[in-house]
Amino acid sequence: MVSDAWISTSMPYLQAAPGGQGDTWGAEAAARGRRGTQRIVHAGEVPASAVVARLLGVDQGDVVVVRRRIMYLDDQPCELTDSYYPARVAAGTALAGTAKIRGGAVRLLAELGHVGRRVQEDVTARMTDEQERDLLRIAEDAPVLCLERVVLDGSERPIQADLITMPADRQRLRYELRMG
């Protein structure tokens, strides 16, 4: 039921959290009287898939850094989030590890000299595979929303790509754009 869906905007996740706090997801959920947590299920270097290569502007098979997370809202899995970084940006940094990053990934990227200036997002819908159904605890016939996001720096070089999978019946994406 969409009216009960979590309404999400991307902007809080694209800017460093105020006051050096790194858990934007937890803060957003708490502001709405909910509990937002996450579990990092994998972090490290992997070969770039075709999709990740396209988003990051690298060759398929090139080494990239990934942080794979399951996001929870009130202890219910609500999203699978895989964040990818070019090796030139993230190799040997905390982004390649499973520990929480003090101040968050956006703050760390900025400290490393990589500040996002432009974002592109594409949203599609599809049916799930067995692993996604198990991780998200959803029925076989439940569709998901898939968000592909790439963050570009001031030189239009990709510094981060996110592949996010969310149960369609529990999520509403909101986009607000300034005109003029």
mmCIF file of C-alpha atoms in Angstrom:
data_model
loop_
_atom_site.group_PDB
_atom_site.id
_atom_site.type_symbol
_atom_site.label_atom_id
_atom_site.label_comp_id
_atom_site.label_asym_id
_atom_site.label_seq_id
_atom_site.Cartn_x
_atom_site.Cartn_y
_atom_site.Cartn_z
ATOM 1 C CA MET A 1 0.000 0.000 0.000
ATOM 2 C CA VAL A 2 1.738 3.138 -1.216
ATOM 3 C CA SER A 3 0.197 5.458 1.381
ATOM 4 C CA ASP A 4 2.104 3.583 4.099
ATOM 5 C CA ALA A 5 5.281 3.459 2.017
ATOM 6 C CA TRP A 6 8.490 5.044 3.204
ATOM 7 C CA ILE A 7 8.990 8.289 1.279
ATOM 8 C CA SER A 8 12.596 8.773 0.309
ATOM 9 C CA THR A 9 14.488 11.661 -1.203
ATOM 10 C CA SER A 10 18.075 11.299 -2.357
ATOM 11 C CA MET A 11 19.493 14.632 -1.233
ATOM 12 C CA PRO A 12 20.332 13.687 2.392
ATOM 13 C CA TYR A 13 22.503 10.841 1.111
ATOM 14 C CA LEU A 14 24.459 13.036 -1.282
ATOM 15 C CA GLN A 15 25.700 15.596 1.223
ATOM 16 C CA ALA A 16 27.933 15.214 4.253
ATOM 17 C CA ALA A 17 25.863 14.863 7.409
ATOM 18 C CA PRO A 18 25.836 17.988 9.575
ATOM 19 C CA GLY A 19 28.020 17.929 12.663
ATOM 20 C CA GLY A 20 30.112 15.025 11.402
ATOM 21 C CA GLN A 21 27.369 12.482 12.039
ATOM 22 C CA GLY A 22 27.593 9.672 9.526
ATOM 23 C CA ASP A 23 24.333 7.812 9.925
ATOM 24 C CA THR A 24 22.025 9.793 7.667
ATOM 25 C CA TRP A 25 19.656 6.827 7.327
ATOM 26 C CA GLY A 26 19.313 6.436 11.096
ATOM 27 C CA ALA A 27 18.782 10.180 11.576
ATOM 28 C CA GLU A 28 16.133 10.346 8.830
ATOM 29 C CA ALA A 29 14.228 7.413 10.322
ATOM 30 C CA ALA A 30 14.488 8.801 13.868
ATOM 31 C CA ALA A 31 13.095 12.154 12.715
ATOM 32 C CA ARG A 32 9.975 10.252 11.650
ATOM 33 C CA GLY A 33 9.730 8.246 14.870
ATOM 34 C CA ARG A 34 11.181 5.110 13.288
ATOM 35 C CA ARG A 35 14.379 3.091 13.669
ATOM 36 C CA GLY A 36 16.777 2.932 10.708
ATOM 37 C CA THR A 37 19.780 0.631 10.801
ATOM 38 C CA GLN A 38 22.054 -1.031 8.299
ATOM 39 C CA ARG A 39 24.273 -4.063 8.043
ATOM 40 C CA ILE A 40 27.353 -4.100 5.844
ATOM 41 C CA VAL A 41 27.405 -7.562 4.292
ATOM 42 C CA HIS A 42 30.530 -7.096 2.163
ATOM 43 C CA ALA A 43 33.163 -4.489 1.409
ATOM 44 C CA GLY A 44 36.280 -4.669 -0.695
ATOM 45 C CA GLU A 45 37.605 -4.849 -4.210
ATOM 46 C CA VAL A 46 35.591 -6.607 -6.932
ATOM 47 C CA PRO A 47 35.655 -6.685 -10.738
ATOM 48 C CA ALA A 48 33.246 -4.161 -12.279
ATOM 49 C CA SER A 49 30.105 -5.661 -13.804
ATOM 50 C CA ALA A 50 28.867 -4.219 -17.097
ATOM 51 C CA VAL A 51 26.419 -1.922 -15.266
ATOM 52 C CA VAL A 52 29.000 -0.698 -12.749
ATOM 53 C CA ALA A 53 31.575 -0.182 -15.511
ATOM 54 C CA ARG A 54 29.086 1.942 -17.474
ATOM 55 C CA LEU A 55 28.205 4.053 -14.436
ATOM 56 C CA LEU A 56 31.795 4.581 -13.260
ATOM 57 C CA GLY A 57 33.313 4.999 -16.714
ATOM 58 C CA VAL A 58 35.726 2.072 -16.325
ATOM 59 C CA ASP A 59 36.178 -1.117 -18.314
ATOM 60 C CA GLN A 60 34.158 -4.176 -17.413
ATOM 61 C CA GLY A 61 36.319 -6.331 -15.142
ATOM 62 C CA ASP A 62 38.366 -3.384 -13.842
ATOM 63 C CA VAL A 63 38.814 -3.409 -10.079
ATOM 64 C CA VAL A 64 36.367 -1.217 -8.151
ATOM 65 C CA VAL A 65 35.546 -0.947 -4.448
ATOM 66 C CA VAL A 66 32.091 -1.967 -3.224
ATOM 67 C CA ARG A 67 30.181 -1.558 0.052
ATOM 68 C CA ARG A 68 27.122 -3.855 0.095
ATOM 69 C CA ARG A 69 24.511 -3.084 2.725
ATOM 70 C CA ILE A 70 21.081 -4.193 3.811
ATOM 71 C CA MET A 71 19.057 -1.265 5.110
ATOM 72 C CA TYR A 72 16.440 -1.883 7.799
ATOM 73 C CA LEU A 73 13.451 0.172 8.891
ATOM 74 C CA ASP A 74 12.114 -0.920 12.274
ATOM 75 C CA ASP A 75 14.093 -4.185 11.906
ATOM 76 C CA GLN A 76 12.405 -4.954 8.542
ATOM 77 C CA PRO A 77 14.738 -5.073 5.502
ATOM 78 C CA CYS A 78 13.682 -2.266 3.176
ATOM 79 C CA GLU A 79 16.495 -1.895 0.683
ATOM 80 C CA LEU A 80 19.606 -3.535 -0.697
ATOM 81 C CA THR A 81 22.224 -0.870 -1.361
ATOM 82 C CA ASP A 82 25.486 -1.511 -3.181
ATOM 83 C CA SER A 83 27.788 1.513 -3.429
ATOM 84 C CA TYR A 84 30.685 1.292 -5.879
ATOM 85 C CA TYR A 85 33.747 3.514 -6.124
ATOM 86 C CA PRO A 86 36.543 3.652 -8.705
ATOM 87 C CA ALA A 87 39.740 2.097 -7.349
ATOM 88 C CA ARG A 88 41.523 5.448 -7.936
ATOM 89 C CA VAL A 89 39.131 6.956 -5.368
ATOM 90 C CA ALA A 90 38.617 4.242 -2.760
ATOM 91 C CA ALA A 91 41.330 1.570 -2.838
ATOM 92 C CA GLY A 92 43.091 1.404 0.513
ATOM 93 C CA THR A 93 40.537 3.657 2.250
ATOM 94 C CA ALA A 94 37.863 2.949 4.848
ATOM 95 C CA LEU A 95 35.401 2.579 1.945
ATOM 96 C CA ALA A 96 36.997 -0.817 1.275
ATOM 97 C CA GLY A 97 36.326 -2.058 4.821
ATOM 98 C CA THR A 98 33.274 -3.199 6.744
ATOM 99 C CA ALA A 99 33.676 -0.810 9.690
ATOM 100 C CA LYS A 100 31.383 2.188 10.043
ATOM 101 C CA ILE A 101 32.939 5.297 8.530
ATOM 102 C CA ARG A 102 33.152 8.166 11.003
ATOM 103 C CA GLY A 103 31.196 11.029 9.459
ATOM 104 C CA GLY A 104 29.935 8.842 6.617
ATOM 105 C CA ALA A 105 31.116 7.984 3.116
ATOM 106 C CA VAL A 106 30.280 11.396 1.626
ATOM 107 C CA ARG A 107 32.407 13.142 4.260
ATOM 108 C CA LEU A 108 35.289 10.707 3.700
ATOM 109 C CA LEU A 109 35.105 11.237 -0.063
ATOM 110 C CA ALA A 110 35.265 15.010 0.492
ATOM 111 C CA GLU A 111 38.276 14.621 2.811
ATOM 112 C CA LEU A 112 39.952 12.615 0.032
ATOM 113 C CA GLY A 113 39.284 15.475 -2.417
ATOM 114 C CA HIS A 114 36.257 13.950 -4.167
ATOM 115 C CA VAL A 115 33.163 16.152 -3.882
ATOM 116 C CA GLY A 116 29.986 15.356 -5.770
ATOM 117 C CA ARG A 117 28.641 18.170 -7.931
ATOM 118 C CA ARG A 118 26.072 16.420 -10.129
ATOM 119 C CA VAL A 119 23.913 13.329 -9.735
ATOM 120 C CA GLN A 120 22.078 11.195 -12.265
ATOM 121 C CA GLU A 121 19.417 8.721 -11.176
ATOM 122 C CA ASP A 122 17.423 6.195 -13.157
ATOM 123 C CA VAL A 123 14.545 4.261 -11.629
ATOM 124 C CA THR A 124 13.124 1.058 -13.073
ATOM 125 C CA ALA A 125 10.876 -1.716 -11.808
ATOM 126 C CA ARG A 126 11.224 -5.477 -12.203
ATOM 127 C CA MET A 127 10.514 -8.775 -10.547
ATOM 128 C CA THR A 128 12.984 -10.122 -7.987
ATOM 129 C CA ASP A 129 15.343 -13.038 -7.987
ATOM 130 C CA GLU A 130 15.394 -15.630 -5.206
ATOM 131 C CA GLN A 131 18.277 -14.045 -3.287
ATOM 132 C CA GLU A 132 16.604 -10.619 -3.266
ATOM 133 C CA ARG A 133 13.321 -12.136 -2.075
ATOM 134 C CA ASP A 134 15.117 -13.857 0.790
ATOM 135 C CA LEU A 135 17.095 -10.760 1.817
ATOM 136 C CA LEU A 136 14.111 -8.395 1.566
ATOM 137 C CA ARG A 137 11.627 -10.931 2.965
ATOM 138 C CA ILE A 138 9.131 -10.437 0.149
ATOM 139 C CA ALA A 139 6.827 -12.719 -1.841
ATOM 140 C CA GLU A 140 7.800 -14.285 -5.150
ATOM 141 C CA ASP A 141 5.340 -12.112 -7.084
ATOM 142 C CA ALA A 142 6.403 -8.828 -5.430
ATOM 143 C CA PRO A 143 8.075 -6.306 -7.754
ATOM 144 C CA VAL A 144 10.989 -4.101 -6.742
ATOM 145 C CA LEU A 145 12.111 -0.619 -7.643
ATOM 146 C CA CYS A 146 15.717 -0.382 -8.811
ATOM 147 C CA LEU A 147 17.559 2.903 -8.514
ATOM 148 C CA GLU A 148 20.831 3.453 -10.385
ATOM 149 C CA ARG A 149 22.677 6.535 -9.176
ATOM 150 C CA VAL A 150 25.980 7.994 -10.281
ATOM 151 C CA VAL A 151 27.674 10.914 -8.516
ATOM 152 C CA LEU A 152 30.006 13.061 -10.613
ATOM 153 C CA ASP A 153 32.628 15.516 -9.382
ATOM 154 C CA GLY A 154 33.220 19.040 -10.730
ATOM 155 C CA SER A 155 35.224 17.588 -13.629
ATOM 156 C CA GLU A 156 32.317 15.274 -14.544
ATOM 157 C CA ARG A 157 34.259 12.207 -13.372
ATOM 158 C CA PRO A 158 32.235 9.514 -11.596
ATOM 159 C CA ILE A 159 33.198 9.119 -7.933
ATOM 160 C CA GLN A 160 30.372 6.844 -6.731
ATOM 161 C CA ALA A 161 27.682 4.622 -8.204
ATOM 162 C CA ASP A 162 24.811 3.113 -6.218
ATOM 163 C CA LEU A 163 22.602 0.185 -7.177
ATOM 164 C CA ILE A 164 19.602 0.133 -4.854
ATOM 165 C CA THR A 165 16.813 -2.453 -4.800
ATOM 166 C CA MET A 166 13.614 -1.738 -2.827
ATOM 167 C CA PRO A 167 10.269 -3.530 -2.434
ATOM 168 C CA ALA A 168 7.896 -1.485 -4.616
ATOM 169 C CA ASP A 169 5.000 -1.711 -2.166
ATOM 170 C CA ARG A 170 7.065 -0.247 0.694
ATOM 171 C CA GLN A 171 8.764 2.655 -1.045
ATOM 172 C CA ARG A 172 7.902 5.925 -2.700
ATOM 173 C CA LEU A 173 10.640 8.008 -4.284
ATOM 174 C CA ARG A 174 10.207 11.770 -4.173
ATOM 175 C CA TYR A 175 12.030 14.179 -6.455
ATOM 176 C CA GLU A 176 11.878 17.908 -5.898
ATOM 177 C CA LEU A 177 13.569 20.144 -8.448
ATOM 178 C CA ARG A 178 14.180 23.890 -8.296
ATOM 179 C CA MET A 179 13.182 25.735 -11.436
ATOM 180 C CA GLY A 180 14.819 28.915 -12.679
#
